[in-house]
Amino acid sequence: MTKFTLALTATMAAALLAKATEPALHTFRKIQLTDEFWAEGAGCGDFNHDGKTDVVYGPFWWEGPDFKTRHEIYAATKTSKFKQADGTEVIIRGYKGALARENDYSDNFFTWVYDVNGDGWDDVLVVGLPSTDLRYYENPKGAKQADGSEFWPLHKVYPMVDNESPQWGDIDGDAKPELVCNSGGYLGYIKPNRTTPAGPWKFVRISPKGQWHKYTHGMGFGDVNGDGRMDLIEQNAWWEQPQSLAGDPVWTKHDAAFAAGAGAAQMFAYDFNGDKRNDVLTTLNPHGHGLAWYEQLSGAGEAQFKQHIFMNKTPADNKYGVQFTQPHAIELADIDGDGIKDVVTGKRFWGHGPTGDIDPNAPAVLYWFRTMRGADGSVDFVPYLIDDQSGVGTQVTVADVNGDKLPDVIVGNKRGMFVFLHEMKTVSRKEWEKAQPKPAAAQ
């Protein structure tokens, strides 16, 4: 090999390395599909089997990738009346919310997408107000009803789902999801009927009867103690899954005041600082202030946790001066592609209306917090604003909607339905540094 070839090869390798290490800016393009209020959550899946991801919010689903064609899963007949300042009565579709400038509560708090009956077509699961039923809408695979409608067959598979932050996922290790919640005063999970998907489904109790009620806040699951089994997490404790689930045993309770008092939202067990021990992340008050992660400390015996609050009651409580109330929905996802999960959350718009809670009419912000691990075991959650006129509901969904391998964000709430398409742009180091959030002390 000649010196010229060696030099050229080295130059090309250096150029490729430089390109690979060039920083990228992550932004989000906002698409509002409707300003009507139908639900406090939204989801996505391929409902028409065209290989494209569609989105669902309340009674509607929109065909991807442009979301211009809308279909009804169930009858969207709900209307609401309100009076304008001049006394004129107005009728709008859906529930009262931002359009009506009045508060209301929908019959759809959570929406998950899953092929329930195993026919290869995505179905839709819905939970309404706390203590109402779990509904499964079966994908008709393009077929219409006798009356010509596109409505999906409805199956009410369990009568009472409690908690304002249930989670859909595999908690019992059977490689299939369950609905983690509380019901009738017990903690547990609702297990789909695998042989008869249309129901009834079974609630598996994992605790003695307690004070958990329909408006209890805070629920999650994850492997807290590193034994390879999922544990249940709630605001006052984590419940250790036993080696065997035969006979539906009571799980072992470990007290831990993660969000005692006001309650939490969705809760997660994840190794934020990279020390091979799963920590816990939660909202301190879903109708007030606070985001915190609980570092799991090393040592023999009972797991111990150290609280680290990274957003609270004043801008001074956050390194970057970020402060908002009502973080009622959280999701973890690797937004920037560095292999570490980040935090997606925001302000729930009008959890209790325009005069309820704290700062109800402050900007309805939506953020992602980049998880930055320090060499000393610390964690910095760097905030990036996605939008300030949407917020979250009781659910926020992160998924690759348009197939570009970048995670997008889906929100449904009292302002309507939003899709935020993730866009990434490679920039110079100088441009990247200019766009980064600055610590408040440096601003």
mmCIF file with all atom_site columns, N, CA and C in Angstrom, residues 240-307:
data_model
loop_
_atom_site.group_PDB
_atom_site.id
_atom_site.type_symbol
_atom_site.label_atom_id
_atom_site.label_alt_id
_atom_site.label_comp_id
_atom_site.label_asym_id
_atom_site.label_entity_id
_atom_site.label_seq_id
_atom_site.pdbx_PDB_ins_code
_atom_site.Cartn_x
_atom_site.Cartn_y
_atom_site.Cartn_z
_atom_site.occupancy
_atom_site.B_iso_or_equiv
_atom_site.pdbx_formal_charge
_atom_site.auth_seq_id
_atom_site.auth_comp_id
_atom_site.auth_asym_id
_atom_site.auth_atom_id
_atom_site.pdbx_PDB_model_num
ATOM 1   N N  . GLU A 1 240 ? -42.339 -7.183  46.192 1.00 0.00 ? 240 GLU A N  1
ATOM 2   C CA . GLU A 1 240 ? -41.426 -8.127  45.561 1.00 0.00 ? 240 GLU A CA 1
ATOM 3   C C  . GLU A 1 240 ? -42.162 -9.364  45.047 1.00 0.00 ? 240 GLU A C  1
ATOM 4   N N  . GLN A 1 241 ? -41.953 -9.651  43.773 1.00 0.00 ? 241 GLN A N  1
ATOM 5   C CA . GLN A 1 241 ? -42.575 -10.825 43.179 1.00 0.00 ? 241 GLN A CA 1
ATOM 6   C C  . GLN A 1 241 ? -41.895 -12.102 43.684 1.00 0.00 ? 241 GLN A C  1
ATOM 7   N N  . PRO A 1 242 ? -42.666 -13.072 44.153 1.00 0.00 ? 242 PRO A N  1
ATOM 8   C CA . PRO A 1 242 ? -42.067 -14.319 44.628 1.00 0.00 ? 242 PRO A CA 1
ATOM 9   C C  . PRO A 1 242 ? -41.548 -15.181 43.481 1.00 0.00 ? 242 PRO A C  1
ATOM 10  N N  . GLN A 1 243 ? -40.773 -16.205 43.832 1.00 0.00 ? 243 GLN A N  1
ATOM 11  C CA . GLN A 1 243 ? -40.199 -17.089 42.824 1.00 0.00 ? 243 GLN A CA 1
ATOM 12  C C  . GLN A 1 243 ? -41.273 -17.806 42.025 1.00 0.00 ? 243 GLN A C  1
ATOM 13  N N  . SER A 1 244 ? -42.357 -18.166 42.688 1.00 0.00 ? 244 SER A N  1
ATOM 14  C CA . SER A 1 244 ? -43.450 -18.868 42.015 1.00 0.00 ? 244 SER A CA 1
ATOM 15  C C  . SER A 1 244 ? -44.746 -18.093 42.205 1.00 0.00 ? 244 SER A C  1
ATOM 16  N N  . LEU A 1 245 ? -45.535 -18.027 41.133 1.00 0.00 ? 245 LEU A N  1
ATOM 17  C CA . LEU A 1 245 ? -46.834 -17.364 41.202 1.00 0.00 ? 245 LEU A CA 1
ATOM 18  C C  . LEU A 1 245 ? -47.973 -18.364 41.332 1.00 0.00 ? 245 LEU A C  1
ATOM 19  N N  . ALA A 1 246 ? -47.631 -19.628 41.505 1.00 0.00 ? 246 ALA A N  1
ATOM 20  C CA . ALA A 1 246 ? -48.655 -20.663 41.648 1.00 0.00 ? 246 ALA A CA 1
ATOM 21  C C  . ALA A 1 246 ? -49.527 -20.376 42.867 1.00 0.00 ? 246 ALA A C  1
ATOM 22  N N  . GLY A 1 247 ? -50.829 -20.410 42.654 1.00 0.00 ? 247 GLY A N  1
ATOM 23  C CA . GLY A 1 247 ? -51.762 -20.157 43.740 1.00 0.00 ? 247 GLY A CA 1
ATOM 24  C C  . GLY A 1 247 ? -51.981 -18.696 44.057 1.00 0.00 ? 247 GLY A C  1
ATOM 25  N N  . ASP A 1 248 ? -51.469 -17.788 43.228 1.00 0.00 ? 248 ASP A N  1
ATOM 26  C CA . ASP A 1 248 ? -51.638 -16.336 43.394 1.00 0.00 ? 248 ASP A CA 1
ATOM 27  C C  . ASP A 1 248 ? -51.241 -15.867 44.796 1.00 0.00 ? 248 ASP A C  1
ATOM 28  N N  . PRO A 1 249 ? -49.971 -16.047 45.168 1.00 0.00 ? 249 PRO A N  1
ATOM 29  C CA . PRO A 1 249 ? -49.538 -15.663 46.527 1.00 0.00 ? 249 PRO A CA 1
ATOM 30  C C  . PRO A 1 249 ? -49.476 -14.151 46.706 1.00 0.00 ? 249 PRO A C  1
ATOM 31  N N  . VAL A 1 250 ? -49.493 -13.725 47.969 1.00 0.00 ? 250 VAL A N  1
ATOM 32  C CA . VAL A 1 250 ? -49.270 -12.323 48.303 1.00 0.00 ? 250 VAL A CA 1
ATOM 33  C C  . VAL A 1 250 ? -47.784 -12.021 48.139 1.00 0.00 ? 250 VAL A C  1
ATOM 34  N N  . TRP A 1 251 ? -47.468 -10.917 47.499 1.00 0.00 ? 251 TRP A N  1
ATOM 35  C CA . TRP A 1 251 ? -46.078 -10.543 47.291 1.00 0.00 ? 251 TRP A CA 1
ATOM 36  C C  . TRP A 1 251 ? -45.529 -9.870  48.544 1.00 0.00 ? 251 TRP A C  1
ATOM 37  N N  . THR A 1 252 ? -44.208 -9.841  48.662 1.00 0.00 ? 252 THR A N  1
ATOM 38  C CA . THR A 1 252 ? -43.565 -9.275  49.853 1.00 0.00 ? 252 THR A CA 1
ATOM 39  C C  . THR A 1 252 ? -43.486 -7.749  49.751 1.00 0.00 ? 252 THR A C  1
ATOM 40  N N  . LYS A 1 253 ? -44.012 -7.084  50.761 1.00 0.00 ? 253 LYS A N  1
ATOM 41  C CA . LYS A 1 253 ? -44.024 -5.624  50.767 1.00 0.00 ? 253 LYS A CA 1
ATOM 42  C C  . LYS A 1 253 ? -42.727 -5.071  51.356 1.00 0.00 ? 253 LYS A C  1
ATOM 43  N N  . HIS A 1 254 ? -42.168 -4.057  50.685 1.00 0.00 ? 254 HIS A N  1
ATOM 44  C CA . HIS A 1 254 ? -41.005 -3.327  51.190 1.00 0.00 ? 254 HIS A CA 1
ATOM 45  C C  . HIS A 1 254 ? -41.380 -1.852  51.247 1.00 0.00 ? 254 HIS A C  1
ATOM 46  N N  . ASP A 1 255 ? -41.493 -1.305  52.432 1.00 0.00 ? 255 ASP A N  1
ATOM 47  C CA . ASP A 1 255 ? -41.892 0.091   52.587 1.00 0.00 ? 255 ASP A CA 1
ATOM 48  C C  . ASP A 1 255 ? -40.857 1.028   51.961 1.00 0.00 ? 255 ASP A C  1
ATOM 49  N N  . ALA A 1 256 ? -41.336 2.011   51.252 1.00 0.00 ? 256 ALA A N  1
ATOM 50  C CA . ALA A 1 256 ? -40.472 3.029   50.647 1.00 0.00 ? 256 ALA A CA 1
ATOM 51  C C  . ALA A 1 256 ? -41.360 4.216   50.293 1.00 0.00 ? 256 ALA A C  1
ATOM 52  N N  . ALA A 1 257 ? -41.122 5.346   50.914 1.00 0.00 ? 257 ALA A N  1
ATOM 53  C CA . ALA A 1 257 ? -41.978 6.525   50.724 1.00 0.00 ? 257 ALA A CA 1
ATOM 54  C C  . ALA A 1 257 ? -41.592 7.256   49.446 1.00 0.00 ? 257 ALA A C  1
ATOM 55  N N  . PHE A 1 258 ? -41.966 6.686   48.299 1.00 0.00 ? 258 PHE A N  1
ATOM 56  C CA . PHE A 1 258 ? -41.629 7.306   47.018 1.00 0.00 ? 258 PHE A CA 1
ATOM 57  C C  . PHE A 1 258 ? -42.416 8.593   46.777 1.00 0.00 ? 258 PHE A C  1
ATOM 58  N N  . ALA A 1 259 ? -43.694 8.559   47.042 1.00 0.00 ? 259 ALA A N  1
ATOM 59  C CA . ALA A 1 259 ? -44.525 9.753   46.832 1.00 0.00 ? 259 ALA A CA 1
ATOM 60  C C  . ALA A 1 259 ? -45.665 9.730   47.834 1.00 0.00 ? 259 ALA A C  1
ATOM 61  N N  . ALA A 1 260 ? -45.311 9.548   49.075 1.00 0.00 ? 260 ALA A N  1
ATOM 62  C CA . ALA A 1 260 ? -46.314 9.417   50.127 1.00 0.00 ? 260 ALA A CA 1
ATOM 63  C C  . ALA A 1 260 ? -47.131 10.699  50.252 1.00 0.00 ? 260 ALA A C  1
ATOM 64  N N  . GLY A 1 261 ? -48.417 10.529  50.438 1.00 0.00 ? 261 GLY A N  1
ATOM 65  C CA . GLY A 1 261 ? -49.284 11.682  50.630 1.00 0.00 ? 261 GLY A CA 1
ATOM 66  C C  . GLY A 1 261 ? -50.079 11.996  49.383 1.00 0.00 ? 261 GLY A C  1
ATOM 67  N N  . ALA A 1 262 ? -49.542 12.858  48.541 1.00 0.00 ? 262 ALA A N  1
ATOM 68  C CA . ALA A 1 262 ? -50.286 13.308  47.361 1.00 0.00 ? 262 ALA A CA 1
ATOM 69  C C  . ALA A 1 262 ? -50.358 12.243  46.276 1.00 0.00 ? 262 ALA A C  1
ATOM 70  N N  . GLY A 1 263 ? -49.396 11.318  46.257 1.00 0.00 ? 263 GLY A N  1
ATOM 71  C CA . GLY A 1 263 ? -49.418 10.277  45.245 1.00 0.00 ? 263 GLY A CA 1
ATOM 72  C C  . GLY A 1 263 ? -48.544 10.585  44.059 1.00 0.00 ? 263 GLY A C  1
ATOM 73  N N  . ALA A 1 264 ? -48.464 9.636   43.145 1.00 0.00 ? 264 ALA A N  1
ATOM 74  C CA . ALA A 1 264 ? -47.571 9.725   41.997 1.00 0.00 ? 264 ALA A CA 1
ATOM 75  C C  . ALA A 1 264 ? -48.369 9.630   40.700 1.00 0.00 ? 264 ALA A C  1
ATOM 76  N N  . ALA A 1 265 ? -47.654 9.462   39.613 1.00 0.00 ? 265 ALA A N  1
ATOM 77  C CA . ALA A 1 265 ? -48.273 9.142   38.330 1.00 0.00 ? 265 ALA A CA 1
ATOM 78  C C  . ALA A 1 265 ? -47.713 7.777   37.927 1.00 0.00 ? 265 ALA A C  1
ATOM 79  N N  . GLN A 1 266 ? -47.367 7.582   36.642 1.00 0.00 ? 266 GLN A N  1
ATOM 80  C CA . GLN A 1 266 ? -46.695 6.358   36.266 1.00 0.00 ? 266 GLN A CA 1
ATOM 81  C C  . GLN A 1 266 ? -45.344 6.293   36.981 1.00 0.00 ? 266 GLN A C  1
ATOM 82  N N  . MET A 1 267 ? -44.960 5.103   37.430 1.00 0.00 ? 267 MET A N  1
ATOM 83  C CA . MET A 1 267 ? -43.720 4.924   38.177 1.00 0.00 ? 267 MET A CA 1
ATOM 84  C C  . MET A 1 267 ? -42.843 3.894   37.457 1.00 0.00 ? 267 MET A C  1
ATOM 85  N N  . PHE A 1 268 ? -41.521 4.097   37.549 1.00 0.00 ? 268 PHE A N  1
ATOM 86  C CA . PHE A 1 268 ? -40.605 3.264   36.780 1.00 0.00 ? 268 PHE A CA 1
ATOM 87  C C  . PHE A 1 268 ? -39.419 2.817   37.622 1.00 0.00 ? 268 PHE A C  1
ATOM 88  N N  . ALA A 1 269 ? -38.952 1.617   37.372 1.00 0.00 ? 269 ALA A N  1
ATOM 89  C CA . ALA A 1 269 ? -37.686 1.130   37.923 1.00 0.00 ? 269 ALA A CA 1
ATOM 90  C C  . ALA A 1 269 ? -36.694 1.087   36.771 1.00 0.00 ? 269 ALA A C  1
ATOM 91  N N  . TYR A 1 270 ? -35.617 1.876   36.895 1.00 0.00 ? 270 TYR A N  1
ATOM 92  C CA . TYR A 1 270 ? -34.639 1.974   35.817 1.00 0.00 ? 270 TYR A CA 1
ATOM 93  C C  . TYR A 1 270 ? -33.303 2.415   36.404 1.00 0.00 ? 270 TYR A C  1
ATOM 94  N N  . ASP A 1 271 ? -32.223 1.927   35.846 1.00 0.00 ? 271 ASP A N  1
ATOM 95  C CA . ASP A 1 271 ? -30.885 2.283   36.317 1.00 0.00 ? 271 ASP A CA 1
ATOM 96  C C  . ASP A 1 271 ? -30.476 3.620   35.706 1.00 0.00 ? 271 ASP A C  1
ATOM 97  N N  . PHE A 1 272 ? -30.781 4.702   36.392 1.00 0.00 ? 272 PHE A N  1
ATOM 98  C CA . PHE A 1 272 ? -30.502 6.022   35.846 1.00 0.00 ? 272 PHE A CA 1
ATOM 99  C C  . PHE A 1 272 ? -29.020 6.398   35.914 1.00 0.00 ? 272 PHE A C  1
ATOM 100 N N  . ASN A 1 273 ? -28.331 5.985   36.965 1.00 0.00 ? 273 ASN A N  1
ATOM 101 C CA . ASN A 1 273 ? -26.930 6.408   37.118 1.00 0.00 ? 273 ASN A CA 1
ATOM 102 C C  . ASN A 1 273 ? -25.908 5.387   36.652 1.00 0.00 ? 273 ASN A C  1
ATOM 103 N N  . GLY A 1 274 ? -26.377 4.264   36.111 1.00 0.00 ? 274 GLY A N  1
ATOM 104 C CA . GLY A 1 274 ? -25.463 3.300   35.523 1.00 0.00 ? 274 GLY A CA 1
ATOM 105 C C  . GLY A 1 274 ? -24.681 2.453   36.499 1.00 0.00 ? 274 GLY A C  1
ATOM 106 N N  . ASP A 1 275 ? -25.172 2.282   37.732 1.00 0.00 ? 275 ASP A N  1
ATOM 107 C CA . ASP A 1 275 ? -24.434 1.497   38.733 1.00 0.00 ? 275 ASP A CA 1
ATOM 108 C C  . ASP A 1 275 ? -24.927 0.059   38.841 1.00 0.00 ? 275 ASP A C  1
ATOM 109 N N  . LYS A 1 276 ? -25.745 -0.367  37.867 1.00 0.00 ? 276 LYS A N  1
ATOM 110 C CA . LYS A 1 276 ? -26.273 -1.733  37.796 1.00 0.00 ? 276 LYS A CA 1
ATOM 111 C C  . LYS A 1 276 ? -27.361 -2.012  38.830 1.00 0.00 ? 276 LYS A C  1
ATOM 112 N N  . ARG A 1 277 ? -27.878 -0.986  39.475 1.00 0.00 ? 277 ARG A N  1
ATOM 113 C CA . ARG A 1 277 ? -29.009 -1.140  40.388 1.00 0.00 ? 277 ARG A CA 1
ATOM 114 C C  . ARG A 1 277 ? -30.146 -0.253  39.890 1.00 0.00 ? 277 ARG A C  1
ATOM 115 N N  . ASN A 1 278 ? -31.328 -0.825  39.814 1.00 0.00 ? 278 ASN A N  1
ATOM 116 C CA . ASN A 1 278 ? -32.463 -0.052  39.337 1.00 0.00 ? 278 ASN A CA 1
ATOM 117 C C  . ASN A 1 278 ? -32.933 0.952   40.377 1.00 0.00 ? 278 ASN A C  1
ATOM 118 N N  . ASP A 1 279 ? -33.111 2.177   39.932 1.00 0.00 ? 279 ASP A N  1
ATOM 119 C CA . ASP A 1 279 ? -33.635 3.259   40.749 1.00 0.00 ? 279 ASP A CA 1
ATOM 120 C C  . ASP A 1 279 ? -35.130 3.394   40.465 1.00 0.00 ? 279 ASP A C  1
ATOM 121 N N  . VAL A 1 280 ? -35.779 4.329   41.113 1.00 0.00 ? 280 VAL A N  1
ATOM 122 C CA . VAL A 1 280 ? -37.212 4.551   40.906 1.00 0.00 ? 280 VAL A CA 1
ATOM 123 C C  . VAL A 1 280 ? -37.441 6.006   40.542 1.00 0.00 ? 280 VAL A C  1
ATOM 124 N N  . LEU A 1 281 ? -38.295 6.237   39.563 1.00 0.00 ? 281 LEU A N  1
ATOM 125 C CA . LEU A 1 281 ? -38.646 7.603   39.153 1.00 0.00 ? 281 LEU A CA 1
ATOM 126 C C  . LEU A 1 281 ? -40.143 7.795   39.288 1.00 0.00 ? 281 LEU A C  1
ATOM 127 N N  . THR A 1 282 ? -40.518 8.987   39.755 1.00 0.00 ? 282 THR A N  1
ATOM 128 C CA . THR A 1 282 ? -41.934 9.257   39.964 1.00 0.00 ? 282 THR A CA 1
ATOM 129 C C  . THR A 1 282 ? -42.218 10.753  40.010 1.00 0.00 ? 282 THR A C  1
ATOM 130 N N  . THR A 1 283 ? -43.479 11.076  39.855 1.00 0.00 ? 283 THR A N  1
ATOM 131 C CA . THR A 1 283 ? -44.018 12.395  40.159 1.00 0.00 ? 283 THR A CA 1
ATOM 132 C C  . THR A 1 283 ? -44.293 12.475  41.662 1.00 0.00 ? 283 THR A C  1
ATOM 133 N N  . LEU A 1 284 ? -43.965 13.594  42.275 1.00 0.00 ? 284 LEU A N  1
ATOM 134 C CA . LEU A 1 284 ? -44.238 13.748  43.697 1.00 0.00 ? 284 LEU A CA 1
ATOM 135 C C  . LEU A 1 284 ? -45.695 14.099  43.968 1.00 0.00 ? 284 LEU A C  1
ATOM 136 N N  . ASN A 1 285 ? -46.298 14.852  43.056 1.00 0.00 ? 285 ASN A N  1
ATOM 137 C CA . ASN A 1 285 ? -47.700 15.226  43.198 1.00 0.00 ? 285 ASN A CA 1
ATOM 138 C C  . ASN A 1 285 ? -48.252 15.497  41.804 1.00 0.00 ? 285 ASN A C  1
ATOM 139 N N  . PRO A 1 286 ? -49.071 14.622  41.264 1.00 0.00 ? 286 PRO A N  1
ATOM 140 C CA . PRO A 1 286 ? -49.563 14.786  39.896 1.00 0.00 ? 286 PRO A CA 1
ATOM 141 C C  . PRO A 1 286 ? -50.491 15.972  39.704 1.00 0.00 ? 286 PRO A C  1
ATOM 142 N N  . HIS A 1 287 ? -50.983 16.526  40.805 1.00 0.00 ? 287 HIS A N  1
ATOM 143 C CA . HIS A 1 287 ? -51.816 17.729  40.712 1.00 0.00 ? 287 HIS A CA 1
ATOM 144 C C  . HIS A 1 287 ? -51.123 18.942  41.325 1.00 0.00 ? 287 HIS A C  1
ATOM 145 N N  . GLY A 1 288 ? -49.846 18.767  41.635 1.00 0.00 ? 288 GLY A N  1
ATOM 146 C CA . GLY A 1 288 ? -49.081 19.862  42.211 1.00 0.00 ? 288 GLY A CA 1
ATOM 147 C C  . GLY A 1 288 ? -47.701 19.928  41.597 1.00 0.00 ? 288 GLY A C  1
ATOM 148 N N  . HIS A 1 289 ? -46.674 19.798  42.438 1.00 0.00 ? 289 HIS A N  1
ATOM 149 C CA . HIS A 1 289 ? -45.305 19.958  41.989 1.00 0.00 ? 289 HIS A CA 1
ATOM 150 C C  . HIS A 1 289 ? -44.497 18.677  42.191 1.00 0.00 ? 289 HIS A C  1
ATOM 151 N N  . GLY A 1 290 ? -43.401 18.608  41.453 1.00 0.00 ? 290 GLY A N  1
ATOM 152 C CA . GLY A 1 290 ? -42.357 17.663  41.811 1.00 0.00 ? 290 GLY A CA 1
ATOM 153 C C  . GLY A 1 290 ? -42.100 16.506  40.883 1.00 0.00 ? 290 GLY A C  1
ATOM 154 N N  . LEU A 1 291 ? -40.826 16.355  40.496 1.00 0.00 ? 291 LEU A N  1
ATOM 155 C CA . LEU A 1 291 ? -40.310 15.169  39.826 1.00 0.00 ? 291 LEU A CA 1
ATOM 156 C C  . LEU A 1 291 ? -39.079 14.730  40.588 1.00 0.00 ? 291 LEU A C  1
ATOM 157 N N  . ALA A 1 292 ? -38.952 13.429  40.819 1.00 0.00 ? 292 ALA A N  1
ATOM 158 C CA . ALA A 1 292 ? -37.814 12.942  41.593 1.00 0.00 ? 292 ALA A CA 1
ATOM 159 C C  . ALA A 1 292 ? -37.415 11.553  41.147 1.00 0.00 ? 292 ALA A C  1
ATOM 160 N N  . TRP A 1 293 ? -36.115 11.265  41.322 1.00 0.00 ? 293 TRP A N  1
ATOM 161 C CA . TRP A 1 293 ? -35.665 9.883   41.170 1.00 0.00 ? 293 TRP A CA 1
ATOM 162 C C  . TRP A 1 293 ? -35.065 9.441   42.494 1.00 0.00 ? 293 TRP A C  1
ATOM 163 N N  . TYR A 1 294 ? -35.237 8.172   42.782 1.00 0.00 ? 294 TYR A N  1
ATOM 164 C CA . TYR A 1 294 ? -34.794 7.606   44.042 1.00 0.00 ? 294 TYR A CA 1
ATOM 165 C C  . TYR A 1 294 ? -33.650 6.638   43.754 1.00 0.00 ? 294 TYR A C  1
ATOM 166 N N  . GLU A 1 295 ? -32.457 7.064   44.123 1.00 0.00 ? 295 GLU A N  1
ATOM 167 C CA . GLU A 1 295 ? -31.263 6.279   43.887 1.00 0.00 ? 295 GLU A CA 1
ATOM 168 C C  . GLU A 1 295 ? -31.231 5.072   44.823 1.00 0.00 ? 295 GLU A C  1
ATOM 169 N N  . GLN A 1 296 ? -31.104 3.879   44.232 1.00 0.00 ? 296 GLN A N  1
ATOM 170 C CA . GLN A 1 296 ? -30.972 2.682   45.061 1.00 0.00 ? 296 GLN A CA 1
ATOM 171 C C  . GLN A 1 296 ? -29.522 2.562   45.512 1.00 0.00 ? 296 GLN A C  1
ATOM 172 N N  . LEU A 1 297 ? -29.327 2.543   46.821 1.00 0.00 ? 297 LEU A N  1
ATOM 173 C CA . LEU A 1 297 ? -27.991 2.540   47.390 1.00 0.00 ? 297 LEU A CA 1
ATOM 174 C C  . LEU A 1 297 ? -27.455 1.119   47.520 1.00 0.00 ? 297 LEU A C  1
ATOM 175 N N  . SER A 1 298 ? -26.141 0.989   47.514 1.00 0.00 ? 298 SER A N  1
ATOM 176 C CA . SER A 1 298 ? -25.517 -0.319  47.667 1.00 0.00 ? 298 SER A CA 1
ATOM 177 C C  . SER A 1 298 ? -25.542 -0.742  49.132 1.00 0.00 ? 298 SER A C  1
ATOM 178 N N  . GLY A 1 299 ? -25.367 -2.023  49.359 1.00 0.00 ? 299 GLY A N  1
ATOM 179 C CA . GLY A 1 299 ? -25.350 -2.525  50.728 1.00 0.00 ? 299 GLY A CA 1
ATOM 180 C C  . GLY A 1 299 ? -26.181 -3.777  50.865 1.00 0.00 ? 299 GLY A C  1
ATOM 181 N N  . ALA A 1 300 ? -25.871 -4.558  51.865 1.00 0.00 ? 300 ALA A N  1
ATOM 182 C CA . ALA A 1 300 ? -26.591 -5.794  52.098 1.00 0.00 ? 300 ALA A CA 1
ATOM 183 C C  . ALA A 1 300 ? -27.929 -5.509  52.775 1.00 0.00 ? 300 ALA A C  1
ATOM 184 N N  . GLY A 1 301 ? -28.834 -6.490  52.674 1.00 0.00 ? 301 GLY A N  1
ATOM 185 C CA . GLY A 1 301 ? -30.123 -6.364  53.346 1.00 0.00 ? 301 GLY A CA 1
ATOM 186 C C  . GLY A 1 301 ? -31.145 -5.591  52.538 1.00 0.00 ? 301 GLY A C  1
ATOM 187 N N  . GLU A 1 302 ? -32.075 -4.982  53.230 1.00 0.00 ? 302 GLU A N  1
ATOM 188 C CA . GLU A 1 302 ? -33.184 -4.267  52.604 1.00 0.00 ? 302 GLU A CA 1
ATOM 189 C C  . GLU A 1 302 ? -32.693 -3.123  51.720 1.00 0.00 ? 302 GLU A C  1
ATOM 190 N N  . ALA A 1 303 ? -33.271 -3.019  50.511 1.00 0.00 ? 303 ALA A N  1
ATOM 191 C CA . ALA A 1 303 ? -32.894 -1.939  49.595 1.00 0.00 ? 303 ALA A CA 1
ATOM 192 C C  . ALA A 1 303 ? -33.212 -0.584  50.211 1.00 0.00 ? 303 ALA A C  1
ATOM 193 N N  . GLN A 1 304 ? -32.285 0.340   50.091 1.00 0.00 ? 304 GLN A N  1
ATOM 194 C CA . GLN A 1 304 ? -32.463 1.694   50.580 1.00 0.00 ? 304 GLN A CA 1
ATOM 195 C C  . GLN A 1 304 ? -32.410 2.664   49.408 1.00 0.00 ? 304 GLN A C  1
ATOM 196 N N  . PHE A 1 305 ? -33.174 3.740   49.511 1.00 0.00 ? 305 PHE A N  1
ATOM 197 C CA . PHE A 1 305 ? -33.266 4.691   48.412 1.00 0.00 ? 305 PHE A CA 1
ATOM 198 C C  . PHE A 1 305 ? -32.989 6.109   48.910 1.00 0.00 ? 305 PHE A C  1
ATOM 199 N N  . LYS A 1 306 ? -32.289 6.862   48.084 1.00 0.00 ? 306 LYS A N  1
ATOM 200 C CA . LYS A 1 306 ? -32.002 8.264   48.384 1.00 0.00 ? 306 LYS A CA 1
ATOM 201 C C  . LYS A 1 306 ? -32.752 9.141   47.390 1.00 0.00 ? 306 LYS A C  1
ATOM 202 N N  . GLN A 1 307 ? -33.529 10.064  47.909 1.00 0.00 ? 307 GLN A N  1
ATOM 203 C CA . GLN A 1 307 ? -34.338 10.917  47.046 1.00 0.00 ? 307 GLN A CA 1
ATOM 204 C C  . GLN A 1 307 ? -33.501 12.020  46.409 1.00 0.00 ? 307 GLN A C  1
#
